XYZ file of C-alpha atoms in Angstrom:
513
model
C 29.154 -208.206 125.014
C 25.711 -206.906 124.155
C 25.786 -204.826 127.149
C 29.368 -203.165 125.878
C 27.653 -202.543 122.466
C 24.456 -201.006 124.088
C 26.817 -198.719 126.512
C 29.236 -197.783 122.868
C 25.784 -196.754 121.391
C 24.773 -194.513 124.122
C 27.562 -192.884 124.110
C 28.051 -192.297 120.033
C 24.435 -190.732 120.576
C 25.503 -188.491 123.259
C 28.720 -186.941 120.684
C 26.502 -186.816 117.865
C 23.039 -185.099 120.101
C 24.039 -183.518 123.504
C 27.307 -182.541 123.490
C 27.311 -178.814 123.343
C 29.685 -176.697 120.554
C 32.800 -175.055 122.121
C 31.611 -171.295 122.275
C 33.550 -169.454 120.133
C 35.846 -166.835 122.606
C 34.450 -163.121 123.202
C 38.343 -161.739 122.170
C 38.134 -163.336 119.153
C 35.568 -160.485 117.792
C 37.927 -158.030 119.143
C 40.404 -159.086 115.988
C 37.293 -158.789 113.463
C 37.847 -154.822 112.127
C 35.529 -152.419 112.837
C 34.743 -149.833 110.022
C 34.801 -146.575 110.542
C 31.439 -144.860 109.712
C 31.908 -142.743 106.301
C 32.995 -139.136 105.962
C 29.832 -138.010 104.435
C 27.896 -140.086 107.498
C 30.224 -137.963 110.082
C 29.540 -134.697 108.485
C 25.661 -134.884 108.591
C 25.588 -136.216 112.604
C 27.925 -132.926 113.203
C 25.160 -130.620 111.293
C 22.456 -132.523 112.880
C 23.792 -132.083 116.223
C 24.545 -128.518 115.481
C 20.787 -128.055 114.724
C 19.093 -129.490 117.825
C 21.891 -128.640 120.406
C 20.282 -125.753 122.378
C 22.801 -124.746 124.655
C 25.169 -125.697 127.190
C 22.628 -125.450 130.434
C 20.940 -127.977 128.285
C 23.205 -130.585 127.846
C 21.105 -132.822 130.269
C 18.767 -133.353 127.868
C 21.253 -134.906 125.266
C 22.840 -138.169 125.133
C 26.185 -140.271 123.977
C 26.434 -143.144 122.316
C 30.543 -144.445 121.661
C 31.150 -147.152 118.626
C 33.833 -149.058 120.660
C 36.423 -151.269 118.348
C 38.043 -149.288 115.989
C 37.407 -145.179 115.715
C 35.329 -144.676 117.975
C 31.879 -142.196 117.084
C 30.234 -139.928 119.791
C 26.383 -138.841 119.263
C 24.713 -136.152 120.573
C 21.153 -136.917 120.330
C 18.218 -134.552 121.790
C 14.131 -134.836 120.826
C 12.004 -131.859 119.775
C 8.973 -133.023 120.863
C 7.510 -131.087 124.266
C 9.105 -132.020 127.008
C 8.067 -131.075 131.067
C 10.070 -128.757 131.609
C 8.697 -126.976 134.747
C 11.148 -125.224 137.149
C 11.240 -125.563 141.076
C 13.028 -122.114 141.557
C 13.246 -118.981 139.407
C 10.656 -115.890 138.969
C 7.100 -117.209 138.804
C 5.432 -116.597 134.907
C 3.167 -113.735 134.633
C 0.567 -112.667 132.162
C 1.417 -109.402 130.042
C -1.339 -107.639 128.679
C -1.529 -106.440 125.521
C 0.126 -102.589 125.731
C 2.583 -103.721 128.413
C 5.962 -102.571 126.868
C 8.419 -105.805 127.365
C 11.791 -106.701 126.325
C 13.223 -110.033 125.685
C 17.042 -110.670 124.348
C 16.993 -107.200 123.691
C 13.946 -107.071 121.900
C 11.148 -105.206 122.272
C 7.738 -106.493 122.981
C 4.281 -105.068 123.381
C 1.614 -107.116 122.070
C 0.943 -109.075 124.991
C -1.078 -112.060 125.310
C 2.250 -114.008 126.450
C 3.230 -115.522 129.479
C 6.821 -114.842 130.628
C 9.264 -116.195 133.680
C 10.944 -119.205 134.251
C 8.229 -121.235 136.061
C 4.720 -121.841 136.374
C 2.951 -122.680 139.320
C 4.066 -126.057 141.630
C 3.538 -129.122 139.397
C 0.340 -131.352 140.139
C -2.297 -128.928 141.426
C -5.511 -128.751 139.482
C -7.149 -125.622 138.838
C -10.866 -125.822 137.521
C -10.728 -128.971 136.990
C -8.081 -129.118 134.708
C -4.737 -130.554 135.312
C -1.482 -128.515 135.199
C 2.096 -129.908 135.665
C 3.892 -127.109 136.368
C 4.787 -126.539 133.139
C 3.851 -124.275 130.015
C 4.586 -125.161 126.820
C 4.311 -121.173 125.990
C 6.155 -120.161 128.750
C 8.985 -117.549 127.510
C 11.971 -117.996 129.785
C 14.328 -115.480 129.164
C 16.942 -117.460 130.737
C 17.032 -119.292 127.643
C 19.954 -118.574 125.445
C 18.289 -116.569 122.580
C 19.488 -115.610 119.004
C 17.506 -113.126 117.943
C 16.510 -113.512 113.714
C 13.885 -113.462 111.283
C 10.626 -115.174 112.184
C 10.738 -116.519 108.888
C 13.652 -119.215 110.211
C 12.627 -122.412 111.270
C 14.496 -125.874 112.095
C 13.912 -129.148 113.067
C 13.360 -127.987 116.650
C 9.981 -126.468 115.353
C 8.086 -130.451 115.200
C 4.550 -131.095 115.990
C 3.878 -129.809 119.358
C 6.533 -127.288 119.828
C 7.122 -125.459 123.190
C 9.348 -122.393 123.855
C 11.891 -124.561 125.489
C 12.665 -127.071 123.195
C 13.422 -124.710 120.097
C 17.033 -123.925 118.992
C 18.355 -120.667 119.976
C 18.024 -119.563 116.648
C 14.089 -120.832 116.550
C 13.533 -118.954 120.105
C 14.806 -115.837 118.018
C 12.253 -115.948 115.389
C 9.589 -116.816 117.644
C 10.272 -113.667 119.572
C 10.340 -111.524 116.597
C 7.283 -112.660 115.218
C 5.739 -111.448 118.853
C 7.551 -108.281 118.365
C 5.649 -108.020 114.822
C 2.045 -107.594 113.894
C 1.491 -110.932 113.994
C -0.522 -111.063 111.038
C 1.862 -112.544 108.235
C -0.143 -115.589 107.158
C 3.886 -116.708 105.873
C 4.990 -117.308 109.157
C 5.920 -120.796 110.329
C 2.608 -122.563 111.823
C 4.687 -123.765 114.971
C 5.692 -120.188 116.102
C 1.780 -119.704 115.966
C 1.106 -122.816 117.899
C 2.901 -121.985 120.835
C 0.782 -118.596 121.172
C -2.281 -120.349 120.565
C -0.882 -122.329 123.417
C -0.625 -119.483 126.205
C -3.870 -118.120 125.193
C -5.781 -121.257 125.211
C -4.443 -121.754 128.959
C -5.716 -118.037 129.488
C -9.079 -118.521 128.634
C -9.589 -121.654 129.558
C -7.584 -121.895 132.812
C -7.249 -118.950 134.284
C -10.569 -117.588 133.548
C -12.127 -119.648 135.920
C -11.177 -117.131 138.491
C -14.521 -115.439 139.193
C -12.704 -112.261 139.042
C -11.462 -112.840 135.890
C -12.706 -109.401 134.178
C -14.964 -110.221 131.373
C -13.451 -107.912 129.262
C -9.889 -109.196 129.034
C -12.304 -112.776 128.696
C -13.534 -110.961 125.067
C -9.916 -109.470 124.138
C -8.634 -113.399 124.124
C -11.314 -114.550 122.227
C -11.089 -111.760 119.654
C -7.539 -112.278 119.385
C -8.278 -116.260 118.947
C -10.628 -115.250 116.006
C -8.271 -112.979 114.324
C -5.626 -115.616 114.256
C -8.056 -118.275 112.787
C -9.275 -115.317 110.233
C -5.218 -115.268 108.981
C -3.713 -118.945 109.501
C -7.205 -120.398 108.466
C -5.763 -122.219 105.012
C -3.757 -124.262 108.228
C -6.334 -127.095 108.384
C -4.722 -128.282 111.771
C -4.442 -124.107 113.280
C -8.551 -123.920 111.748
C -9.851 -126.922 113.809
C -7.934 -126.275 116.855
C -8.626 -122.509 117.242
C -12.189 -122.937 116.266
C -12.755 -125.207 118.912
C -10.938 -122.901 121.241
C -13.655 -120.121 120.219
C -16.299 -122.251 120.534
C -15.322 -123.754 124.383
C -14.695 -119.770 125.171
C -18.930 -118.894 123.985
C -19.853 -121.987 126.293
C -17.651 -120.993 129.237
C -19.229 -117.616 129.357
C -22.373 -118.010 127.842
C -23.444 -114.494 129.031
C -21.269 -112.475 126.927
C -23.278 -113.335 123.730
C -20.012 -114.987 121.550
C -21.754 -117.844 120.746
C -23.785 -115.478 117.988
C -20.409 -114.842 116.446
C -19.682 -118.851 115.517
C -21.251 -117.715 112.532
C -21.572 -121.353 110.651
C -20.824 -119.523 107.061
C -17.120 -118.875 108.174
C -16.750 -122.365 108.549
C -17.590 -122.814 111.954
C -18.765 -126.288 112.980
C -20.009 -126.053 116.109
C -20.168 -129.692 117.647
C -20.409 -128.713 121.335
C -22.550 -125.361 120.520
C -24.684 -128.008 118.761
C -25.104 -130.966 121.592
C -25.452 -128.056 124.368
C -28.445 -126.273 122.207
C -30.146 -129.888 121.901
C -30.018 -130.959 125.240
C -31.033 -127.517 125.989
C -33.974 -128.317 123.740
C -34.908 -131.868 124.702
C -34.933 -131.158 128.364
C -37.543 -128.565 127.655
C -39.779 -130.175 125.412
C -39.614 -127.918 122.437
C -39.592 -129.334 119.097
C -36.293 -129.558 116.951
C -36.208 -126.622 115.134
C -35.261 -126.980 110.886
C -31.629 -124.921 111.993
C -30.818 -127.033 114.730
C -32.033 -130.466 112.544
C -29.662 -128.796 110.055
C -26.832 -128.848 112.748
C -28.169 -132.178 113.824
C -26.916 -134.018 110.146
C -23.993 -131.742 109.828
C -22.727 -132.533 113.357
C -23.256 -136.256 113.381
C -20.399 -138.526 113.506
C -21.692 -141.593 111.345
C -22.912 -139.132 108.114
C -20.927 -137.324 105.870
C -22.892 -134.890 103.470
C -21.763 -135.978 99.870
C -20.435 -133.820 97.368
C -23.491 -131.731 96.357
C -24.534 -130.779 100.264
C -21.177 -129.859 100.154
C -20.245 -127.650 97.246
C -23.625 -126.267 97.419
C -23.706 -125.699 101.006
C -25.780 -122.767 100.782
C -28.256 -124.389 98.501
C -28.798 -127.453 100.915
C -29.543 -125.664 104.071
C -32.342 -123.517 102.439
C -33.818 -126.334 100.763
C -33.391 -128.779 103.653
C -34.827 -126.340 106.424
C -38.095 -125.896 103.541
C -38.727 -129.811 103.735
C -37.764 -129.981 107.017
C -40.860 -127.939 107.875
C -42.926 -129.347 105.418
C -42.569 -132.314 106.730
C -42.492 -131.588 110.830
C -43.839 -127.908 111.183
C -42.239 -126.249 113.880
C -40.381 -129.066 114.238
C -40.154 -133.206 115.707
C -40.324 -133.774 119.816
C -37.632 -135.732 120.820
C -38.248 -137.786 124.068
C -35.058 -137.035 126.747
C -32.631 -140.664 126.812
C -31.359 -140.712 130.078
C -27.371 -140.787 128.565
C -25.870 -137.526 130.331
C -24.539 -134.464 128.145
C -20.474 -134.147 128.202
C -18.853 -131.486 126.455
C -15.031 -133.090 126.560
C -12.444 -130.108 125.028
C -9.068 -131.494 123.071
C -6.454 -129.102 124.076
C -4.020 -127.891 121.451
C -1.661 -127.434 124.027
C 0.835 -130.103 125.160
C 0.401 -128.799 129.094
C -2.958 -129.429 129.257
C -4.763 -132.672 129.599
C -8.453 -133.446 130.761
C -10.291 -130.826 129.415
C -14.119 -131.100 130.327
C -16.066 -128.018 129.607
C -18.858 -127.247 132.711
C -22.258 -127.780 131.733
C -25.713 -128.225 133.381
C -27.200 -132.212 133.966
C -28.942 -132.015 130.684
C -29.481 -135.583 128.166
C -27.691 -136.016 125.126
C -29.832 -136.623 122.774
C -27.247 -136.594 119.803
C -26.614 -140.227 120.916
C -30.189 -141.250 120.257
C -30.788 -143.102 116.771
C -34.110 -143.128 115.523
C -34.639 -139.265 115.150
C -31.353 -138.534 113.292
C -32.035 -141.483 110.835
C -35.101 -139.576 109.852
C -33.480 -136.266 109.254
C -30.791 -138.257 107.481
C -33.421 -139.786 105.149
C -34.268 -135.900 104.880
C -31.266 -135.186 104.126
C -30.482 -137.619 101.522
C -33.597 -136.591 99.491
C -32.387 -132.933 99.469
C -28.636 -133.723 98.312
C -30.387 -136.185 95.317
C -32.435 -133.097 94.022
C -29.033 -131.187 93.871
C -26.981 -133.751 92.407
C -27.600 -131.964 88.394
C -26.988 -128.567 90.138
C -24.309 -129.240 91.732
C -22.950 -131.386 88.391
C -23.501 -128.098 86.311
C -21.247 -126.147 88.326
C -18.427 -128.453 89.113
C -17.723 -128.452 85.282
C -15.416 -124.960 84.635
C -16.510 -121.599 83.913
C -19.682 -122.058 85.285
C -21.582 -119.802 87.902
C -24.378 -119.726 89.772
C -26.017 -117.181 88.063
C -25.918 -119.594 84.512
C -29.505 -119.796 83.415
C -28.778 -123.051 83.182
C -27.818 -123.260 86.757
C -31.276 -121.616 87.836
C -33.365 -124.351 85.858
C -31.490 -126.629 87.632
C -32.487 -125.429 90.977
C -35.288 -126.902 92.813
C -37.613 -124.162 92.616
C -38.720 -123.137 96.161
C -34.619 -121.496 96.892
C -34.382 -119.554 93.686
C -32.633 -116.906 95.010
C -33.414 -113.272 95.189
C -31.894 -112.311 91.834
C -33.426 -115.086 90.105
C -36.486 -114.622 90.817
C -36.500 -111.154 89.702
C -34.902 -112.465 85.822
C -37.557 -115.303 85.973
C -40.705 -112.858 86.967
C -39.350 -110.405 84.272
C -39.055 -113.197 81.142
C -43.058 -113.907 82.734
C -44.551 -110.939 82.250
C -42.607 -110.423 78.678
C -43.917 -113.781 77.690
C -47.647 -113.332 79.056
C -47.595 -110.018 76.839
C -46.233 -111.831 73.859
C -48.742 -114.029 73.810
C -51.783 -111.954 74.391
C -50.342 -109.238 72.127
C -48.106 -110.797 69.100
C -49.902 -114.526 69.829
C -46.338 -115.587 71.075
C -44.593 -114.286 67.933
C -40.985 -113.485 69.262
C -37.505 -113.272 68.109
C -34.512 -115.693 69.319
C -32.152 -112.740 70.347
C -35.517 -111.405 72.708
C -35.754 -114.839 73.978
C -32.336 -115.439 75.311
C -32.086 -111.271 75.882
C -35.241 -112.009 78.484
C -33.310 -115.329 80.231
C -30.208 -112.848 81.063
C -27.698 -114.445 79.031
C -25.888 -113.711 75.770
C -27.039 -115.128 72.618
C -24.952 -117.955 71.008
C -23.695 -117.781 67.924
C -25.230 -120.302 66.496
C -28.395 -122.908 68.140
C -26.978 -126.143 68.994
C -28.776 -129.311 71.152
C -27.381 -127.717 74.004
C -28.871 -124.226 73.511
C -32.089 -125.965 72.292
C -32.640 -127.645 75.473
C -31.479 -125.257 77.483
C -34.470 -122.840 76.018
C -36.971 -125.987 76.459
C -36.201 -126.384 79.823
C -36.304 -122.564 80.727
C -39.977 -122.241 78.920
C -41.409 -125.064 80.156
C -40.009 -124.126 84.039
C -41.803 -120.813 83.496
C -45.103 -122.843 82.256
C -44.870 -122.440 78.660
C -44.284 -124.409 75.336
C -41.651 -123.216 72.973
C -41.999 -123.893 68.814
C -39.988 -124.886 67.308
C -39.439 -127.981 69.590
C -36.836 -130.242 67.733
C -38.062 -133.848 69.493
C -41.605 -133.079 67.765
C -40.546 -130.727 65.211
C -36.970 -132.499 64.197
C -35.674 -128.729 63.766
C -33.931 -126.084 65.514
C -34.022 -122.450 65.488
C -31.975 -120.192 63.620
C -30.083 -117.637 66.016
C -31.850 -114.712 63.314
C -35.179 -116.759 63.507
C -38.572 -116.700 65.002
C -39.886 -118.728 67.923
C -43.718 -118.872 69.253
C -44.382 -118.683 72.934
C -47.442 -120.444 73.516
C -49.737 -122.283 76.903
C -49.348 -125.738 76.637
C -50.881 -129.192 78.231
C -48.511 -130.197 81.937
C -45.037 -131.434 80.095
C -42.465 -133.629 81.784
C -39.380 -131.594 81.339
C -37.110 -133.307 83.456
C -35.190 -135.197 80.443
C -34.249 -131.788 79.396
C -33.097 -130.911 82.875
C -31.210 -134.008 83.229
C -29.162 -132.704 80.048
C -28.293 -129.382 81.134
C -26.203 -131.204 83.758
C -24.074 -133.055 81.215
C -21.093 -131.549 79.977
């Protein structure tokens, strides 16, 4: 009996535990109802599909997708993103030159600079060390179906990384019109631009490495590189890519002189310029000049100059390459590391990969530590003594030429004009007070700092005449934190030589708004 009840358990256990759920039947979903997708929902695929639908030779880049159950919903889906799409027959791309009278869809073309067939090269070769596919993402095949309209027009086929084969008909039509232009309207859409950039960058960085590659055609690319960057240069993406471009073109043919043209007040960063000219320098044994310690800070990956080395850009340089040399003299000796120099090159391009820009066995020194923490130190120091300056002329309607903006200057970089305003108010003031025994009027005083007179003297203006007598080395009555009065605007004010005075509370309050 106990053995029945023992079995009757086991087996209430198994129908509670292991028994497994009859599975509900696959045809009983087919009865659920499928909804069909909204109106609204089947009128924006249709104008999608409208948009990105090139044409019918390219239908093998689309695909379908079928809602089965109900009304059924096709989808014709295609990416804009660059795609290989290098040929295995059809005429071989050439270069045209710029002059070379062209005509593509049936319109005219003679700017140049453009690549134009229906295939590059076989796919997998390696020229100069840099990889090619095959394929160009510049490459104008004419083949293409082509709708020739404003270059103005853009679409969702224009996305990041555009190439002449994945536009739209209507986006190949613009692009060719803007070549048929000037191509100078900073308006036009970015992406039309890219793909140029594209074909030029594969120019000069590509094909140039034939040694017959003319070295004059080598200067028209990079002059047409620079006058693109000189219109599309608000494009923060166009700036850095082209300037890099510029900058790998004055390395590859360092003969031609271009580097002197990365002139670093048009914005011009220079990284590799900068790691080439100090290994360059280390491997010799010359001391780090105050420019290239200037580059050194600028170019470094772990500092960023803070807001006074930057809106006074011009300020910091002068006053940095002054202590620099104070400090070092002609400069510090770095010891060579034994960490090679490579100069790697990010290509704009989509069709290129695995850029690395030739260069000689040199060191790289920018990876060393201890001598870029000291001109960081440097550096620091020089951006604290500009921190009022700079202060005084983020605040609006102010100007560098402000009085109050030259007391505020440390004053070894007074500039030019400056100096000429402060060794005029000297000489007026030294004859004052030999002459009249300092005996002047307001209206001469502020007359001799080249700046209007105010209406009426306030704290501000008070200080602002404290601090600009005492910078000159002289002491100013009346002086309202001994005196406990101001001047009247129609007054009288006495010039005089005073005792050494710590003026820098009054420069402190020039800064203030």
């Amino acid at each position: 009996m106990e053995l029945l009840n023992f079995l009757a358990a086991i087996f209430v256990i198994y129908l509670l535990f292991f028994r497994k759920k009859k599975r509900k039947s696959p045809k009983s979903y087919a009865s659920d109802p499928v909804k069909a997708p909204p109106k609204e929902w089947l009128a924006d695929i249709k104008k999608k599909e409208a948009v990105v639908r090139n044409d019918d030779s390219e239908d093998d880049n689309l695909a379908t997708f079928t809602l089965s159950g109900g009304r059924g919903v096709e989808l014709r889906v295609t990416t804009n993103h660059y795609r290989n799409t290098s040929k295995s027959a059809g005429a071989l791309a050439r270069w045209v030159l710029p002059g070379e009278m062209i005509t593509v869809a049936g319109v005219a073309i003679s700017g140049g600079h453009i690549y134009v067939g229906q295939r590059m090269k076989p796919s997998g070769q390696e020229s100069g060390g840099y990889y090619d596919d095959g394929s160009e993402a510049s490459l104008i095949d004419d083949t293409c179906k082509i709708k020739p309209t404003s270059y103005l027009y853009e679409d969702s086929s224009l996305g990041y990384w555009p190439s002449f084969s994945s536009l739209s008909p209507e986006a190949r039509g613009a692009y060719v019109s803007w070549l048929a232009s000037d191509r100078s309207d900073p308006s036009c859409p970015i992406g039309y631009v890219f793909i140029y950039l594209y074909g030029l960058e594969r120019k000069a960085l590509v094909d140039s490495t034939d040694p017959k590659f003319p070295d004059a055609e080598f200067r028209n690319l990079f002059n047409e590189v620079a006058r693109l960057r000189s219109i599309f240069i608000e494009n923060r993406s166009f700036r850095g890519y082209s300037t890099q471009l510029l900058e790998a073109m004055s390395i590859l043919r360092p003969n031609m002189g271009l580097a002197t043209e990365l002139d670093s007040n048009s914005g011009f960063s220079n990284s590799m310029q900068f790691k080439l000219a100090l290994a360059k320098t280390v491997h010799e044994g010359v001391p780090v000049s105050a420019e290239l310690a200037l580059n050194w800070v600028i170019n470094h990956t772990e500092y960023s100059l803070r807001t006074p080395a930057r809106r006074c850009a011009k300020e910091f340089a002068a006053l940095f390459k002054r202590r620099y040399t104070l400090k070092y003299g002609e400069g510090m000796v770095v010891k060579a590391n034994k960490t090679r120099l490579r100069l790697d090159y990010t290509p704009a391009s989509p069709s290129l990969r695995g850029v690395r820009l030739p260069v000689p066995d040199l060191p790289d020194p920018s990876a060393l530590k201890s001598p870029v923490q000291k001109i960081m130190a440097l550096a620091d120091i020089c951006t604290d003594e500009l921190d009022a300056y700079s202060r005084y002329l983020g605040r609006k309607g102010t100007s560098v030429n402000d009085t109050a903006a030259i007391m505020l200057l440390p004053s070894e970089i007074v500039n030019e004009s400056a100096e000429k305003i402060l060794s005029s108010f000297k000489r007026w003031a030294d004859e004052a007070i030999l002459v009249k025994e300092g005996l002047v009027s307001v209206a001469d005083f502020w007359a001799h700092m080249n700046a209007s007179c105010p209406n009426k003297i306030n704290k501000k203006e008070a200080d602002l005449m404290q601090a600009f007598a005492l910078k000159m080395g002289y002491g100013l009555a009346p002086d309202p934190y001994y005196h406990h009065v101001k001047a009247d605007v129609d007054g009288t004010l006495v010039l005089f030589l005073p005792p050494k005075v710590d003026a820098s509370h009054l420069l402190l309050n020039l800064s203030q708004p």
